Amino acid sequence: MMSEMIREDGRKYNELRPIKIEAGVLERADGSAYLEVGGNKILVAVYGPRESYIRRLLEPNTGVIRCRYNMAPFSVDDRKRPGPDRRSSEISKITADALRPALMLENYPRSMVDIYIEVIEAEGGTRCAGITAASVALVDAGIPMKDIVVGCAAGKVNDEVVLDLSEVEDKEGQADVPIAMMPRTGEITLLQSDGDLSQEEFEKAIDLAMEGCRKVNEIQKEALMKKYSAEMSD
Ligand code: UDP
């Protein structure tokens, strides 16, 4: 039975890797977060909304969000060549697109929100983990949001649809479906699909990833509660 299937790292098909999130870990940023999921370690700093210092990006009727996803050279097995490449540019763009619907940027004309995602160690699923951490950092920065965006992937490994692929599962598996969503409305703000899936498997993967998002969202809320309840009792 599928629910009995044990994966390489001992997880059930619908089990997330161990995850922890901490809000407000950097002094200088307006908002920040640190996230670990499986072997991923990700740090996010958020600045803004602040006056746009890049004139060509300035929009008279709305604020603008910019995102930089970056992998440290020591974050992967083979040294990662420093600096942007096609993959990190793509992830920076889809991350901004995934977060933008939650932000009320129309309230901040001529201004800019900057998000810096630093992958310190990578072990599969960093784009989703980056979105999850960035959303906590945005809340920590006090930026009004409609919802906390959360990312999680499902995929296909050994002909089974499974939740939250590790790096090995990503590399050896048949498909990877990362999503991001706003849990309150269920609105999907990122949907990518890499690999081969039947329509039935694809739908199953989305359902599973949404279930994963809801679980991760609880951890996001706990991290924020922990930071702000501690501050209130100071
Ligand atoms: N990876 C790597 N070197 C790279 C890019 C990625 O070793 O230059 C690893 C890393 O662990 C990453 C995984 O491959 O998490 C899967 O990468 P993918 O492009 O699917 O993005 P992700 O799953 O991290 O969102």
PDB file of N, CA, C and O in Angstrom, residues 52-98:
ATOM      1  N   SER A  52      12.363  53.891  -3.655  1.00  0.00           N
ATOM      2  CA  SER A  52      13.114  53.204  -4.698  1.00  0.00           C
ATOM      3  C   SER A  52      14.356  54.011  -5.058  1.00  0.00           C
ATOM      4  O   SER A  52      14.265  55.166  -5.435  1.00  0.00           O
ATOM      5  N   TYR A  53      15.521  53.402  -4.903  1.00  0.00           N
ATOM      6  CA  TYR A  53      16.755  54.106  -5.248  1.00  0.00           C
ATOM      7  C   TYR A  53      17.179  53.790  -6.684  1.00  0.00           C
ATOM      8  O   TYR A  53      18.160  54.302  -7.176  1.00  0.00           O
ATOM      9  N   ILE A  54      16.417  52.931  -7.345  1.00  0.00           N
ATOM     10  CA  ILE A  54      16.715  52.645  -8.751  1.00  0.00           C
ATOM     11  C   ILE A  54      15.592  53.275  -9.572  1.00  0.00           C
ATOM     12  O   ILE A  54      14.469  52.770  -9.604  1.00  0.00           O
ATOM     13  N   ARG A  55      15.890  54.397 -10.200  1.00  0.00           N
ATOM     14  CA  ARG A  55      14.829  55.200 -10.819  1.00  0.00           C
ATOM     15  C   ARG A  55      14.060  54.426 -11.880  1.00  0.00           C
ATOM     16  O   ARG A  55      12.847  54.544 -11.985  1.00  0.00           O
ATOM     17  N   ARG A  56      14.766  53.570 -12.609  1.00  0.00           N
ATOM     18  CA  ARG A  56      14.059  52.889 -13.696  1.00  0.00           C
ATOM     19  C   ARG A  56      13.066  51.844 -13.165  1.00  0.00           C
ATOM     20  O   ARG A  56      12.188  51.393 -13.882  1.00  0.00           O
ATOM     21  N   LEU A  57      13.204  51.470 -11.911  1.00  0.00           N
ATOM     22  CA  LEU A  57      12.270  50.498 -11.335  1.00  0.00           C
ATOM     23  C   LEU A  57      11.083  51.166 -10.662  1.00  0.00           C
ATOM     24  O   LEU A  57      10.132  50.504 -10.251  1.00  0.00           O
ATOM     25  N   LEU A  58      11.158  52.480 -10.540  1.00  0.00           N
ATOM     26  CA  LEU A  58      10.135  53.208  -9.806  1.00  0.00           C
ATOM     27  C   LEU A  58       8.790  53.179 -10.554  1.00  0.00           C
ATOM     28  O   LEU A  58       8.734  53.397 -11.753  1.00  0.00           O
ATOM     29  N   GLU A  59       7.717  52.833  -9.811  1.00  0.00           N
ATOM     30  CA  GLU A  59       6.376  52.820 -10.405  1.00  0.00           C
ATOM     31  C   GLU A  59       5.546  53.863  -9.667  1.00  0.00           C
ATOM     32  O   GLU A  59       5.444  53.817  -8.437  1.00  0.00           O
ATOM     33  N   PRO A  60       4.920  54.798 -10.393  1.00  0.00           N
ATOM     34  CA  PRO A  60       4.218  55.887  -9.717  1.00  0.00           C
ATOM     35  C   PRO A  60       2.992  55.441  -8.911  1.00  0.00           C
ATOM     36  O   PRO A  60       2.629  56.091  -7.944  1.00  0.00           O
ATOM     37  N   ASN A  61       2.387  54.296  -9.291  1.00  0.00           N
ATOM     38  CA  ASN A  61       1.126  53.914  -8.629  1.00  0.00           C
ATOM     39  C   ASN A  61       1.220  52.690  -7.733  1.00  0.00           C
ATOM     40  O   ASN A  61       0.232  52.281  -7.134  1.00  0.00           O
ATOM     41  N   THR A  62       2.383  52.115  -7.652  1.00  0.00           N
ATOM     42  CA  THR A  62       2.490  50.903  -6.833  1.00  0.00           C
ATOM     43  C   THR A  62       3.924  50.720  -6.333  1.00  0.00           C
ATOM     44  O   THR A  62       4.859  51.310  -6.887  1.00  0.00           O
ATOM     45  N   GLY A  63       4.069  49.898  -5.312  1.00  0.00           N
ATOM     46  CA  GLY A  63       5.399  49.507  -4.874  1.00  0.00           C
ATOM     47  C   GLY A  63       5.897  48.360  -5.745  1.00  0.00           C
ATOM     48  O   GLY A  63       5.126  47.720  -6.460  1.00  0.00           O
ATOM     49  N   VAL A  64       7.192  48.103  -5.649  1.00  0.00           N
ATOM     50  CA  VAL A  64       7.817  47.061  -6.479  1.00  0.00           C
ATOM     51  C   VAL A  64       8.532  46.090  -5.548  1.00  0.00           C
ATOM     52  O   VAL A  64       9.110  46.503  -4.549  1.00  0.00           O
ATOM     53  N   ILE A  65       8.457  44.801  -5.868  1.00  0.00           N
ATOM     54  CA  ILE A  65       9.177  43.817  -5.060  1.00  0.00           C
ATOM     55  C   ILE A  65      10.335  43.281  -5.887  1.00  0.00           C
ATOM     56  O   ILE A  65      10.184  42.985  -7.073  1.00  0.00           O
ATOM     57  N   ARG A  66      11.507  43.189  -5.247  1.00  0.00           N
ATOM     58  CA  ARG A  66      12.666  42.610  -5.929  1.00  0.00           C
ATOM     59  C   ARG A  66      13.186  41.471  -5.079  1.00  0.00           C
ATOM     60  O   ARG A  66      13.193  41.554  -3.850  1.00  0.00           O
ATOM     61  N   CYS A  67      13.642  40.420  -5.734  1.00  0.00           N
ATOM     62  CA  CYS A  67      14.095  39.260  -4.984  1.00  0.00           C
ATOM     63  C   CYS A  67      15.403  38.737  -5.565  1.00  0.00           C
ATOM     64  O   CYS A  67      15.557  38.673  -6.782  1.00  0.00           O
ATOM     65  N   ARG A  68      16.336  38.414  -4.685  1.00  0.00           N
ATOM     66  CA  ARG A  68      17.563  37.754  -5.145  1.00  0.00           C
ATOM     67  C   ARG A  68      17.747  36.446  -4.391  1.00  0.00           C
ATOM     68  O   ARG A  68      17.900  36.432  -3.165  1.00  0.00           O
ATOM     69  N   TYR A  69      17.688  35.357  -5.144  1.00  0.00           N
ATOM     70  CA  TYR A  69      17.975  34.022  -4.607  1.00  0.00           C
ATOM     71  C   TYR A  69      19.432  33.731  -4.928  1.00  0.00           C
ATOM     72  O   TYR A  69      19.842  33.834  -6.081  1.00  0.00           O
ATOM     73  N   ASN A  70      20.201  33.380  -3.913  1.00  0.00           N
ATOM     74  CA  ASN A  70      21.624  33.143  -4.139  1.00  0.00           C
ATOM     75  C   ASN A  70      22.091  31.900  -3.385  1.00  0.00           C
ATOM     76  O   ASN A  70      21.724  31.690  -2.232  1.00  0.00           O
ATOM     77  N   MET A  71      22.883  31.081  -4.068  1.00  0.00           N
ATOM     78  CA  MET A  71      23.452  29.895  -3.417  1.00  0.00           C
ATOM     79  C   MET A  71      24.897  30.176  -3.059  1.00  0.00           C
ATOM     80  O   MET A  71      25.683  30.599  -3.932  1.00  0.00           O
ATOM     81  N   ALA A  72      25.263  29.925  -1.811  1.00  0.00           N
ATOM     82  CA  ALA A  72      26.662  30.085  -1.411  1.00  0.00           C
ATOM     83  C   ALA A  72      27.519  29.054  -2.150  1.00  0.00           C
ATOM     84  O   ALA A  72      27.048  27.945  -2.426  1.00  0.00           O
ATOM     85  N   PRO A  73      28.778  29.399  -2.445  1.00  0.00           N
ATOM     86  CA  PRO A  73      29.649  28.459  -3.157  1.00  0.00           C
ATOM     87  C   PRO A  73      29.787  27.123  -2.423  1.00  0.00           C
ATOM     88  O   PRO A  73      29.970  26.085  -3.040  1.00  0.00           O
ATOM     89  N   PHE A  74      29.677  27.186  -1.081  1.00  0.00           N
ATOM     90  CA  PHE A  74      29.868  25.971  -0.269  1.00  0.00           C
ATOM     91  C   PHE A  74      28.548  25.268   0.046  1.00  0.00           C
ATOM     92  O   PHE A  74      28.501  24.362   0.855  1.00  0.00           O
ATOM     93  N   SER A  75      27.459  25.680  -0.607  1.00  0.00           N
ATOM     94  CA  SER A  75      26.142  25.152  -0.243  1.00  0.00           C
ATOM     95  C   SER A  75      25.832  23.816  -0.898  1.00  0.00           C
ATOM     96  O   SER A  75      24.877  23.144  -0.521  1.00  0.00           O
ATOM     97  N   VAL A  76      26.596  23.458  -1.899  1.00  0.00           N
ATOM     98  CA  VAL A  76      26.313  22.216  -2.644  1.00  0.00           C
ATOM     99  C   VAL A  76      27.562  21.338  -2.680  1.00  0.00           C
ATOM    100  O   VAL A  76      28.651  21.789  -2.321  1.00  0.00           O
ATOM    101  N   ASP A  77      27.395  20.097  -3.148  1.00  0.00           N
ATOM    102  CA  ASP A  77      28.502  19.138  -3.161  1.00  0.00           C
ATOM    103  C   ASP A  77      29.682  19.611  -3.996  1.00  0.00           C
ATOM    104  O   ASP A  77      30.802  19.685  -3.524  1.00  0.00           O
ATOM    105  N   ASP A  78      29.395  19.919  -5.265  1.00  0.00           N
ATOM    106  CA  ASP A  78      30.441  20.517  -6.098  1.00  0.00           C
ATOM    107  C   ASP A  78      30.371  21.997  -5.805  1.00  0.00           C
ATOM    108  O   ASP A  78      29.296  22.543  -5.716  1.00  0.00           O
ATOM    109  N   ARG A  79      31.527  22.650  -5.722  1.00  0.00           N
ATOM    110  CA  ARG A  79      31.515  24.085  -5.450  1.00  0.00           C
ATOM    111  C   ARG A  79      30.646  24.790  -6.478  1.00  0.00           C
ATOM    112  O   ARG A  79      30.746  24.548  -7.669  1.00  0.00           O
ATOM    113  N   LYS A  80      29.758  25.667  -5.990  1.00  0.00           N
ATOM    114  CA  LYS A  80      28.904  26.453  -6.890  1.00  0.00           C
ATOM    115  C   LYS A  80      29.666  27.714  -7.271  1.00  0.00           C
ATOM    116  O   LYS A  80      30.169  28.419  -6.403  1.00  0.00           O
ATOM    117  N   ARG A  81      29.770  27.970  -8.565  1.00  0.00           N
ATOM    118  CA  ARG A  81      30.465  29.176  -9.027  1.00  0.00           C
ATOM    119  C   ARG A  81      29.708  30.392  -8.502  1.00  0.00           C
ATOM    120  O   ARG A  81      28.493  30.495  -8.697  1.00  0.00           O
ATOM    121  N   PRO A  82      30.382  31.320  -7.799  1.00  0.00           N
ATOM    122  CA  PRO A  82      29.652  32.455  -7.223  1.00  0.00           C
ATOM    123  C   PRO A  82      29.001  33.306  -8.303  1.00  0.00           C
ATOM    124  O   PRO A  82      29.467  33.330  -9.441  1.00  0.00           O
ATOM    125  N   GLY A  83      27.947  33.990  -7.913  1.00  0.00           N
ATOM    126  CA  GLY A  83      27.285  34.917  -8.829  1.00  0.00           C
ATOM    127  C   GLY A  83      26.058  34.319  -9.478  1.00  0.00           C
ATOM    128  O   GLY A  83      25.812  33.117  -9.368  1.00  0.00           O
ATOM    129  N   PRO A  84      25.287  35.185 -10.139  1.00  0.00           N
ATOM    130  CA  PRO A  84      24.021  34.727 -10.710  1.00  0.00           C
ATOM    131  C   PRO A  84      24.237  33.791 -11.904  1.00  0.00           C
ATOM    132  O   PRO A  84      25.236  33.881 -12.597  1.00  0.00           O
ATOM    133  N   ASP A  85      23.321  32.870 -12.090  1.00  0.00           N
ATOM    134  CA  ASP A  85      23.307  32.016 -13.276  1.00  0.00           C
ATOM    135  C   ASP A  85      21.838  31.863 -13.687  1.00  0.00           C
ATOM    136  O   ASP A  85      20.962  32.442 -13.056  1.00  0.00           O
ATOM    137  N   ARG A  86      21.606  31.091 -14.738  1.00  0.00           N
ATOM    138  CA  ARG A  86      20.228  30.967 -15.247  1.00  0.00           C
ATOM    139  C   ARG A  86      19.262  30.465 -14.183  1.00  0.00           C
ATOM    140  O   ARG A  86      18.162  30.972 -14.023  1.00  0.00           O
ATOM    141  N   ARG A  87      19.708  29.439 -13.435  1.00  0.00           N
ATOM    142  CA  ARG A  87      18.824  28.834 -12.434  1.00  0.00           C
ATOM    143  C   ARG A  87      18.479  29.834 -11.329  1.00  0.00           C
ATOM    144  O   ARG A  87      17.316  29.976 -10.961  1.00  0.00           O
ATOM    145  N   SER A  88      19.488  30.547 -10.805  1.00  0.00           N
ATOM    146  CA  SER A  88      19.190  31.470  -9.702  1.00  0.00           C
ATOM    147  C   SER A  88      18.374  32.673 -10.195  1.00  0.00           C
ATOM    148  O   SER A  88      17.531  33.187  -9.458  1.00  0.00           O
ATOM    149  N   SER A  89      18.576  33.097 -11.439  1.00  0.00           N
ATOM    150  CA  SER A  89      17.752  34.196 -11.975  1.00  0.00           C
ATOM    151  C   SER A  89      16.303  33.750 -12.095  1.00  0.00           C
ATOM    152  O   SER A  89      15.380  34.503 -11.775  1.00  0.00           O
ATOM    153  N   GLU A  90      16.109  32.514 -12.556  1.00  0.00           N
ATOM    154  CA  GLU A  90      14.740  31.987 -12.677  1.00  0.00           C
ATOM    155  C   GLU A  90      14.090  31.910 -11.292  1.00  0.00           C
ATOM    156  O   GLU A  90      12.954  32.358 -11.097  1.00  0.00           O
ATOM    157  N   ILE A  91      14.824  31.364 -10.317  1.00  0.00           N
ATOM    158  CA  ILE A  91      14.240  31.199  -8.979  1.00  0.00           C
ATOM    159  C   ILE A  91      13.960  32.565  -8.352  1.00  0.00           C
ATOM    160  O   ILE A  91      12.940  32.755  -7.689  1.00  0.00           O
ATOM    161  N   SER A  92      14.845  33.545  -8.578  1.00  0.00           N
ATOM    162  CA  SER A  92      14.588  34.895  -8.058  1.00  0.00           C
ATOM    163  C   SER A  92      13.270  35.435  -8.616  1.00  0.00           C
ATOM    164  O   SER A  92      12.452  36.005  -7.889  1.00  0.00           O
ATOM    165  N   LYS A  93      13.056  35.232  -9.899  1.00  0.00           N
ATOM    166  CA  LYS A  93      11.847  35.753 -10.548  1.00  0.00           C
ATOM    167  C   LYS A  93      10.590  35.037 -10.043  1.00  0.00           C
ATOM    168  O   LYS A  93       9.613  35.690  -9.662  1.00  0.00           O
ATOM    169  N   ILE A  94      10.627  33.700 -10.023  1.00  0.00           N
ATOM    170  CA  ILE A  94       9.404  32.989  -9.616  1.00  0.00           C
ATOM    171  C   ILE A  94       9.110  33.218  -8.124  1.00  0.00           C
ATOM    172  O   ILE A  94       7.956  33.191  -7.704  1.00  0.00           O
ATOM    173  N   THR A  95      10.144  33.475  -7.332  1.00  0.00           N
ATOM    174  CA  THR A  95       9.919  33.761  -5.913  1.00  0.00           C
ATOM    175  C   THR A  95       9.207  35.102  -5.749  1.00  0.00           C
ATOM    176  O   THR A  95       8.226  35.206  -4.992  1.00  0.00           O
ATOM    177  N   ALA A  96       9.668  36.116  -6.468  1.00  0.00           N
ATOM    178  CA  ALA A  96       8.993  37.421  -6.412  1.00  0.00           C
ATOM    179  C   ALA A  96       7.545  37.269  -6.888  1.00  0.00           C
ATOM    180  O   ALA A  96       6.611  37.801  -6.276  1.00  0.00           O
ATOM    181  N   ASP A  97       7.343  36.501  -7.959  1.00  0.00           N
ATOM    182  CA  ASP A  97       5.984  36.295  -8.488  1.00  0.00           C
ATOM    183  C   ASP A  97       5.096  35.560  -7.471  1.00  0.00           C
ATOM    184  O   ASP A  97       3.896  35.811  -7.383  1.00  0.00           O
ATOM    185  N   ALA A  98       5.705  34.616  -6.729  1.00  0.00           N
ATOM    186  CA  ALA A  98       4.932  33.833  -5.753  1.00  0.00           C
ATOM    187  C   ALA A  98       4.532  34.676  -4.546  1.00  0.00           C
ATOM    188  O   ALA A  98       3.481  34.460  -3.943  1.00  0.00           O
TER     189      ALA A  98
END
